[in-house]
CSV table of C-alpha atoms and ligand atoms in Angstrom, one decimal:
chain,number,residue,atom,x,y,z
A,831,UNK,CA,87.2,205.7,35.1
A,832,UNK,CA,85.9,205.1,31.9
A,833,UNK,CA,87.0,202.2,29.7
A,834,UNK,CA,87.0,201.9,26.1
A,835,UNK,CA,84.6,198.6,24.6
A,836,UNK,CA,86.5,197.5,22.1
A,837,UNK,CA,83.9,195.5,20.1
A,838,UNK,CA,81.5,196.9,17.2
A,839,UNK,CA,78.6,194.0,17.5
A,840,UNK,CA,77.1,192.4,20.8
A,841,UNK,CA,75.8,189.1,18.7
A,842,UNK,CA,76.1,186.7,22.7
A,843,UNK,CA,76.8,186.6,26.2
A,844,UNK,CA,78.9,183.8,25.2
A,845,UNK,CA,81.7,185.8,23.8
A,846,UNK,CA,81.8,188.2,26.8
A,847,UNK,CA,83.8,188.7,29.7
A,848,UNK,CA,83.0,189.7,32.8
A,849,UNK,CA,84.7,192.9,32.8
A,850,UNK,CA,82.8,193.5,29.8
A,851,UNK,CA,79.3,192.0,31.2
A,852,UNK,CA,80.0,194.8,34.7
A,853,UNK,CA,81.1,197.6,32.0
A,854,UNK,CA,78.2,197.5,30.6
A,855,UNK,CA,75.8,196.8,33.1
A,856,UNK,CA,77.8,200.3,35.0
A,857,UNK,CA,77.4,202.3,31.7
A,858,UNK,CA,73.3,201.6,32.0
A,859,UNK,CA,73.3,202.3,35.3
A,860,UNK,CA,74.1,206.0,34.2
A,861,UNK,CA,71.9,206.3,31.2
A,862,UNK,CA,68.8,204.6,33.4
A,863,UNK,CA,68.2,208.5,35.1
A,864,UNK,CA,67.5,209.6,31.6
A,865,UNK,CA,64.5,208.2,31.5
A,866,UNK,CA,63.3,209.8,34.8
A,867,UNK,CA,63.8,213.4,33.2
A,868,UNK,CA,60.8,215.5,32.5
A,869,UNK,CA,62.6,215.8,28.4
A,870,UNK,CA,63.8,212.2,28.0
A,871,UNK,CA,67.0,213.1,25.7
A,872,UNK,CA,70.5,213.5,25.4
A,873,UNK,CA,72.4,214.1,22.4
A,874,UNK,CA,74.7,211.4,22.8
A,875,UNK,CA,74.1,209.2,19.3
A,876,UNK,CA,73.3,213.0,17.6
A,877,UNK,CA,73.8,212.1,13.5
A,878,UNK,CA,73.5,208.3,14.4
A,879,UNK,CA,71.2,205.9,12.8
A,880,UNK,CA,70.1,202.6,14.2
A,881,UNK,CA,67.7,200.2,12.2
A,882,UNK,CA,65.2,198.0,13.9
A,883,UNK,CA,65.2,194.9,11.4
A,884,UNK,CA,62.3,192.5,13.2
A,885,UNK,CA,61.5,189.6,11.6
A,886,UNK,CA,59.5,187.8,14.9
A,887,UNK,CA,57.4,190.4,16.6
A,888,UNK,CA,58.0,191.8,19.5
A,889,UNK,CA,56.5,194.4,22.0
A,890,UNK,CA,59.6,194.7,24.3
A,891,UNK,CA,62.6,194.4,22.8
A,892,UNK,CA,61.7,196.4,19.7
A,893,UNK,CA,60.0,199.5,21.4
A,894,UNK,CA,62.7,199.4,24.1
A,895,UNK,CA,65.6,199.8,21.1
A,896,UNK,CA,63.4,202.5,19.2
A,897,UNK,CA,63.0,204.6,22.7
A,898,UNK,CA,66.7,204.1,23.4
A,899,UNK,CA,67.8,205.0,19.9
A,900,UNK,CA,65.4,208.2,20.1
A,901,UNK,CA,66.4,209.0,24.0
A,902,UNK,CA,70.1,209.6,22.6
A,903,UNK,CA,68.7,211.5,19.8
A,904,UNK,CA,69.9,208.9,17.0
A,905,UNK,CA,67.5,208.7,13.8
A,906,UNK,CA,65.6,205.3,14.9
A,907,UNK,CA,63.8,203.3,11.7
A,908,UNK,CA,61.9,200.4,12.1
A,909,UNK,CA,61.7,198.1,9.4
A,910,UNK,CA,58.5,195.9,8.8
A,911,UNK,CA,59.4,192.4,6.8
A,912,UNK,CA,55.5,192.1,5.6
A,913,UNK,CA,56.0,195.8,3.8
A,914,UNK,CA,59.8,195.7,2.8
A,915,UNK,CA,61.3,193.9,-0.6
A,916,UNK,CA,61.6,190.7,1.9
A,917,UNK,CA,58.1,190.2,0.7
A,918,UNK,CA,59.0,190.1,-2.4
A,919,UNK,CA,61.6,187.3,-2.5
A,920,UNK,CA,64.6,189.3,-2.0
A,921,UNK,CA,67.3,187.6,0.3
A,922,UNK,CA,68.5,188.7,3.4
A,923,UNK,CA,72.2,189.2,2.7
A,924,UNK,CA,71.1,191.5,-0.2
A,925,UNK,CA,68.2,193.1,2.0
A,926,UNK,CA,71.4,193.6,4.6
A,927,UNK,CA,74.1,194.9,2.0
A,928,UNK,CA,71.3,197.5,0.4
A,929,UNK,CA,70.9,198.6,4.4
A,930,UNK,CA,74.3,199.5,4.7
A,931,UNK,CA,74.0,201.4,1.4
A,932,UNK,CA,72.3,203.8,3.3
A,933,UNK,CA,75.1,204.2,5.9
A,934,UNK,CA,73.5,202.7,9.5
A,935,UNK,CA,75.5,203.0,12.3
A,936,UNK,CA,73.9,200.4,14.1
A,937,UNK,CA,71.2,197.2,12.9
A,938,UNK,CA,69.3,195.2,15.6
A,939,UNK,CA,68.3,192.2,14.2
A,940,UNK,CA,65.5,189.7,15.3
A,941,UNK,CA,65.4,186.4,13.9
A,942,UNK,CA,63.6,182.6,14.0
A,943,UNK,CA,66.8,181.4,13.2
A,944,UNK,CA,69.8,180.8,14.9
A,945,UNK,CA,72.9,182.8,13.6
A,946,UNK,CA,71.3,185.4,11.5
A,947,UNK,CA,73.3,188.1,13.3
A,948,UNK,CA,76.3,186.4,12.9
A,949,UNK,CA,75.9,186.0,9.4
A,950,UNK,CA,74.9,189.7,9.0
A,951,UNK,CA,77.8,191.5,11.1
A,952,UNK,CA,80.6,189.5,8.5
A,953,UNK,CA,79.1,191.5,5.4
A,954,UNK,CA,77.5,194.8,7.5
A,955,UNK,CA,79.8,198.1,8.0
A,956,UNK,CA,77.4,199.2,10.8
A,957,UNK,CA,77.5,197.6,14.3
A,958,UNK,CA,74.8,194.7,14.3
A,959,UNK,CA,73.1,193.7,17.4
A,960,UNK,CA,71.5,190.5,18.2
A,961,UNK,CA,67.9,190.8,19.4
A,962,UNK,CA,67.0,187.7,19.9
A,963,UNK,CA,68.0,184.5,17.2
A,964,UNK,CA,66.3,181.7,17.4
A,965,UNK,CA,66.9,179.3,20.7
A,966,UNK,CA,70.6,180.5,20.3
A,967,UNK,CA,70.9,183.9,22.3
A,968,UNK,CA,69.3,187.1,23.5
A,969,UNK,CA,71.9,189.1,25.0
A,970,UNK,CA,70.5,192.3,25.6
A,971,UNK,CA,67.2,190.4,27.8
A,972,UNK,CA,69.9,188.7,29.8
A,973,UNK,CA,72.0,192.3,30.6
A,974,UNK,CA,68.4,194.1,31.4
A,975,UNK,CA,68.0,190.7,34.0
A,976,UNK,CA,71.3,191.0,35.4
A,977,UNK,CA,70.8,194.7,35.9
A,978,UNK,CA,67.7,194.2,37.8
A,979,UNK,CA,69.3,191.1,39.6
A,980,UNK,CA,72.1,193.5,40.7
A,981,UNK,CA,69.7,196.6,41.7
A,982,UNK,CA,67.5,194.9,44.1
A,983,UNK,CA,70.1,192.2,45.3
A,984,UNK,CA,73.2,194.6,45.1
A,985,UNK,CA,75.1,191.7,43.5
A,986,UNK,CA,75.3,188.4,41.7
A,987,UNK,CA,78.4,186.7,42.6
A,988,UNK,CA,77.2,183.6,45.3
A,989,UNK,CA,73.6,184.0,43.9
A,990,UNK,CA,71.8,181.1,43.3
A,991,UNK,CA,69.1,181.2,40.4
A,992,UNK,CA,66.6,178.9,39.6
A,993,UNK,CA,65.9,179.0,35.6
A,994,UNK,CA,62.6,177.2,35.3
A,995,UNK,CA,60.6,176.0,31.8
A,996,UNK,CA,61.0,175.6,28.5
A,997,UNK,CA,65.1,175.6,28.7
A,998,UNK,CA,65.0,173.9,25.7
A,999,UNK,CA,63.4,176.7,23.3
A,1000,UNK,CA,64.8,179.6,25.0
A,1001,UNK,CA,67.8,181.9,24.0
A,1002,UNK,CA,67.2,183.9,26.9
A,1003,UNK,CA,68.0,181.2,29.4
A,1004,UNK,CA,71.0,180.4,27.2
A,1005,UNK,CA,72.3,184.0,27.3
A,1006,UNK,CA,71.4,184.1,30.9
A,1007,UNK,CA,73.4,181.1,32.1
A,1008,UNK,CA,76.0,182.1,30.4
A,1009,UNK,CA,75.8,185.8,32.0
A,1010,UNK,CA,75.2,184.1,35.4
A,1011,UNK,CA,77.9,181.6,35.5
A,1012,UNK,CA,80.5,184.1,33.8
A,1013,UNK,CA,79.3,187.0,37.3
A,1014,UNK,CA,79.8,184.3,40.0
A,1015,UNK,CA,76.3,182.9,40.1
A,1016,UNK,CA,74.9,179.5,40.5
A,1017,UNK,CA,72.3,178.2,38.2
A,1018,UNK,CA,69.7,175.4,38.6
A,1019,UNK,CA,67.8,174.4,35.6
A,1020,UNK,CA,64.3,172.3,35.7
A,1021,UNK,CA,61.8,172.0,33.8
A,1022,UNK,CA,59.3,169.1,31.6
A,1023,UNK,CA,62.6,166.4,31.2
A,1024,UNK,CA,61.9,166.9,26.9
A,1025,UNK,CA,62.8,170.6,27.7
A,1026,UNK,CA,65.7,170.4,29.4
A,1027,UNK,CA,68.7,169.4,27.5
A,1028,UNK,CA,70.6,167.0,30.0
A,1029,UNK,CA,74.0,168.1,28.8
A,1030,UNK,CA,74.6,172.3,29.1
A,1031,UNK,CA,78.5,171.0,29.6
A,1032,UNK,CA,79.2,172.9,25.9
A,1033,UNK,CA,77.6,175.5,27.1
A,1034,UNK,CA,79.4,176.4,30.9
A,1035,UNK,CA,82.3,175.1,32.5
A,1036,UNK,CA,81.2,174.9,35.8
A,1037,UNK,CA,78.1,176.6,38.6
A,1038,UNK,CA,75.5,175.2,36.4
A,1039,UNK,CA,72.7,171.9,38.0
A,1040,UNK,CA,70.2,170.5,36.1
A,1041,UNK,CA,67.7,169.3,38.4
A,1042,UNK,CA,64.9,166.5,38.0
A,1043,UNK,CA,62.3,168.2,40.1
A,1044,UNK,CA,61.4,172.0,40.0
A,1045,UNK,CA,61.0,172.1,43.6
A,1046,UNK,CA,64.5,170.8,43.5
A,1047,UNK,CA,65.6,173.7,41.4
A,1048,UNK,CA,63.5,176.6,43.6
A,1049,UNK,CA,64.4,175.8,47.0
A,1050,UNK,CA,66.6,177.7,48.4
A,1051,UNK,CA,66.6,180.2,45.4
A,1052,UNK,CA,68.4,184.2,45.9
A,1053,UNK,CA,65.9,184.3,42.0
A,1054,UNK,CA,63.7,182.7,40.4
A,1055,UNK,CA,63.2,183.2,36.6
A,1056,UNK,CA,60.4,181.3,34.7
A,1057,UNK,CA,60.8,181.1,30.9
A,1058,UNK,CA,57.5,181.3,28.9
A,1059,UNK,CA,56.3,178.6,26.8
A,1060,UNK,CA,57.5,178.7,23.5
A,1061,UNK,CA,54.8,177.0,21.7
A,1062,UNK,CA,56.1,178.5,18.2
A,1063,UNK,CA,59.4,176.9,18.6
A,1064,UNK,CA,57.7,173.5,19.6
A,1065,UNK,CA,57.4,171.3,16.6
A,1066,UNK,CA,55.8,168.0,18.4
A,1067,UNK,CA,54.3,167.6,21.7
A,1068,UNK,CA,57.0,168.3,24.3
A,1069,UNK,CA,54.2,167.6,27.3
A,1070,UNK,CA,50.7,166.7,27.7
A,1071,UNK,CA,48.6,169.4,28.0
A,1072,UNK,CA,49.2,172.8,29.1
A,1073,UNK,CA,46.5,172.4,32.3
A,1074,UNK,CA,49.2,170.2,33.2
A,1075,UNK,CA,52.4,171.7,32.8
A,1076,UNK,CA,50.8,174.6,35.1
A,1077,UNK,CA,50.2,171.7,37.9
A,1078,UNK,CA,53.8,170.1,37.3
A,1079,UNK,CA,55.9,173.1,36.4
A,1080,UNK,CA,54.2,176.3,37.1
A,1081,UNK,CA,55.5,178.9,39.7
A,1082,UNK,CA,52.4,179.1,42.2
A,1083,UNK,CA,52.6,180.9,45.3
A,1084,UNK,CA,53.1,177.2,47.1
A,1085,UNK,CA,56.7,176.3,45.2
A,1086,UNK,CA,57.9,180.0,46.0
A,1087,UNK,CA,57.6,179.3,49.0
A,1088,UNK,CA,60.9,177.0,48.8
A,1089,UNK,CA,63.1,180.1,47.7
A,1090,UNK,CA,65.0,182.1,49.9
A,1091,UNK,CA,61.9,184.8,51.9
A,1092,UNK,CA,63.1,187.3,50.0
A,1093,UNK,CA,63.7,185.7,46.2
A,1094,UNK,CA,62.8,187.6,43.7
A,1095,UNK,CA,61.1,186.7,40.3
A,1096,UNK,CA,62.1,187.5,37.0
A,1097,UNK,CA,59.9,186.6,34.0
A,1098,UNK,CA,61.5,187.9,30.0
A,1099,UNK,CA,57.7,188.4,28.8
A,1100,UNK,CA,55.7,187.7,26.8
A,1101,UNK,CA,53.8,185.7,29.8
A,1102,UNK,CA,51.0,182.9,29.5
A,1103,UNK,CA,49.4,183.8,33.0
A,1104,UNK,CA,47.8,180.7,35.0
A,1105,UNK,CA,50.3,178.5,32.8
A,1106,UNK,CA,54.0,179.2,33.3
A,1107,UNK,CA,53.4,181.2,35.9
A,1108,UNK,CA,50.3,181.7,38.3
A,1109,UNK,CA,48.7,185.5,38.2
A,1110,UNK,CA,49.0,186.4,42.0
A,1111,UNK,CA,52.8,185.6,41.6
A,1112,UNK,CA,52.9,187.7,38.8
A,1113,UNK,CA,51.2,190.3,40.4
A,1114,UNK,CA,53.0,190.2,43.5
A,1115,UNK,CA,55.3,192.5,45.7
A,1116,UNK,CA,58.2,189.7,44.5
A,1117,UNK,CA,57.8,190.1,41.2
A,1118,UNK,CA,60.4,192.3,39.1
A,1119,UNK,CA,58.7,191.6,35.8
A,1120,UNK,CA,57.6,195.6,35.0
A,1121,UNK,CA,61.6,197.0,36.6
A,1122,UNK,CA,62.9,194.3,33.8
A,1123,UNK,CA,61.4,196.1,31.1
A,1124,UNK,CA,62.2,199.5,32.1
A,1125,UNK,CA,65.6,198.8,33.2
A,1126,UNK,CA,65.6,197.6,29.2
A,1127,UNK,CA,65.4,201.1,28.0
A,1128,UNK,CA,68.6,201.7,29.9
A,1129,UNK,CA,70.7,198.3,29.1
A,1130,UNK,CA,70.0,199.3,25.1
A,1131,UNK,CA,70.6,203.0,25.7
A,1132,UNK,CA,74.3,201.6,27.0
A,1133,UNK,CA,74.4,198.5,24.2
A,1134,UNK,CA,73.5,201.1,21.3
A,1135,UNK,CA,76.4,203.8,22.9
A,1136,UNK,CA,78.9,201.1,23.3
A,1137,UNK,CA,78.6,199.8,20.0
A,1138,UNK,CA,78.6,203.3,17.9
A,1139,UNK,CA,82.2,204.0,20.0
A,1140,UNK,CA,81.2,205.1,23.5
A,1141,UNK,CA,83.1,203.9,26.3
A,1142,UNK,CA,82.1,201.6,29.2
A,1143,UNK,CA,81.8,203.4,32.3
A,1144,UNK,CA,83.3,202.2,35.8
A,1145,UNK,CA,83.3,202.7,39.2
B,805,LIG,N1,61.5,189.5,26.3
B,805,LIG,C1,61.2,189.8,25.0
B,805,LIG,O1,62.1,189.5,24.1
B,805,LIG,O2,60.0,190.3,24.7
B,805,LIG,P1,59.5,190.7,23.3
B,805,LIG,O3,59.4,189.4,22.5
B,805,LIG,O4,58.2,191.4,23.5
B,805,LIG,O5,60.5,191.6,22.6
């Protein structure tokens, strides 16, 4: 039965509940056969316009909203920031309000710094989605993880996930253990010590373990997820070298090995290969990196429904 999703913006994970977090994960489970079709449209979002506003690039999360937007048959813009007025000094509240001018349904906003959508769904009139701010959240990146987590392990309540890297930098393992936590899951957290806050107890109230050693954090491990290296969010010299971060905190075939024999392995992309994480892991029959992206196009399908009026679908 279908139930209606009573918000306009998706800005976090934090603010969701689970019913919301399975709603939505159930409504891109029905759009996701779109994409299989020989003519990859329905007219769902027909007279709907949804603005891609990108001010960090982006390969994934950007192409993945435009193919979405255009696989509903909404009008999909994409707005460059080194061509628009930004350029030019104009603010982004006034770059937002002269958006809305132009009557958007929807805006999905990437930003460097934390809050931005926030800011921007208190003076927008269309439905503002959070692509990514800062080290803060990236909501949609933890729905498309969930959603392969739940395809190939049919669940995620009593999973136990290892989160491994730069935890420090990274919105997606923010939105992710708060997704995890919220759907029954138990986290584990390791990484260089400088990049791993010591104290997520704002963040979770409970099913969360930050561990000293990322062997600690793998063994036993339903999924593994390795974070990439944020280097643009580093401002000082969180470790070494990187030849050693890939000895001490790299996933290689040898600390895999600790997880469960059949873990599976989620990286959000972009990935530093022989770094972060080791190619023939990558490359591997365990690896889910390529289903996360595709099962993207069908999380932002459901987001960009959900958020022009659409209700969540259930079982
Ligand atoms: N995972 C992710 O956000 O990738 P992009 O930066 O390419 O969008």
């Amino acid at each position: 039965m279908d139930k209606p999703f009573r918000r306009r913006d998706l800005l976090g994970i934090r603010d969701l509940s689970a019913a919301e977090i399975i709603g939505i994960l159930d409504t891109a489970e029905n759009f996701r056969e779109i994409s299989t079709r020989e003519v990859k449209k329905v007219p769902a979002l027909r007279g709907k316009t949804v603005i891609n506003l990108f001010f960090e690039s982006s390969t994934r999360t950007r192409t993945s909203f435009e193919l979405a937007a255009k696989r509903l048959s909404a009008d999909a813009v994409n707005i460059s920031v080194s061509s628009s007025s930004l350029s030019k000094g104009e603010t982004l509240l006034d770059t937002a309000l002269n958006l809305d001018a132009m009557a958007p349904d929807c805006i999905v906003v990437r930003h460097s710094s934390a809050g931005v959508p926030h800011q921007l769904a208190k003076v927008s009139k269309a439905a503002i989605i959070n692509a990514g701010d800062g080290a803060n959240e990236h909501p949609t990146q933890a729905l498309l993880d969930a959603m392969t987590i739940r395809e190939h392990k049919g669940k995620i309540d009593g999973l136990e996930v290892a989160i491994i890297g730069d935890i420090l930098h990274s919105r997606v393992a923010r939105s992710n253990i708060h997704l995890l936590t919220k759907m029954g899951a138990t986290v584990r957290v390791a990484g260089p010590g400088t990049l791993v806050p010591r104290d997520f107890s704002h963040l979770v109230e409970n099913g969360l373990d930050v561990c000293s050693h990322v062997e600690d954090a793998i063994e036993g491990a339903d999924v593994v997820m390795i974070l990439r290296i944020q280097r643009e969010r580093q401002d000082s010299a969180y470790f070494p070298t990187l030849r050693e971060y890939a000895i001490h905190y790299g996933l290689t075939n040898d600390r895999l090995d600790l997880a469960k024999k059949d873990a599976i392995v989620l990286h959000p992309g972009p990935m530093n290969r022989g770094i972060e994480i080791a190619s023939d892991v990558a490359d591997s029959s365990r690896s889910l990196i390529l289903d996360q992206v595709k099962y993207g196009v069908a999380v932002r399908m459901a987001v960009l429904y959900l958020a022009t009026g659409g209700s969540m679908s259930g079982k």
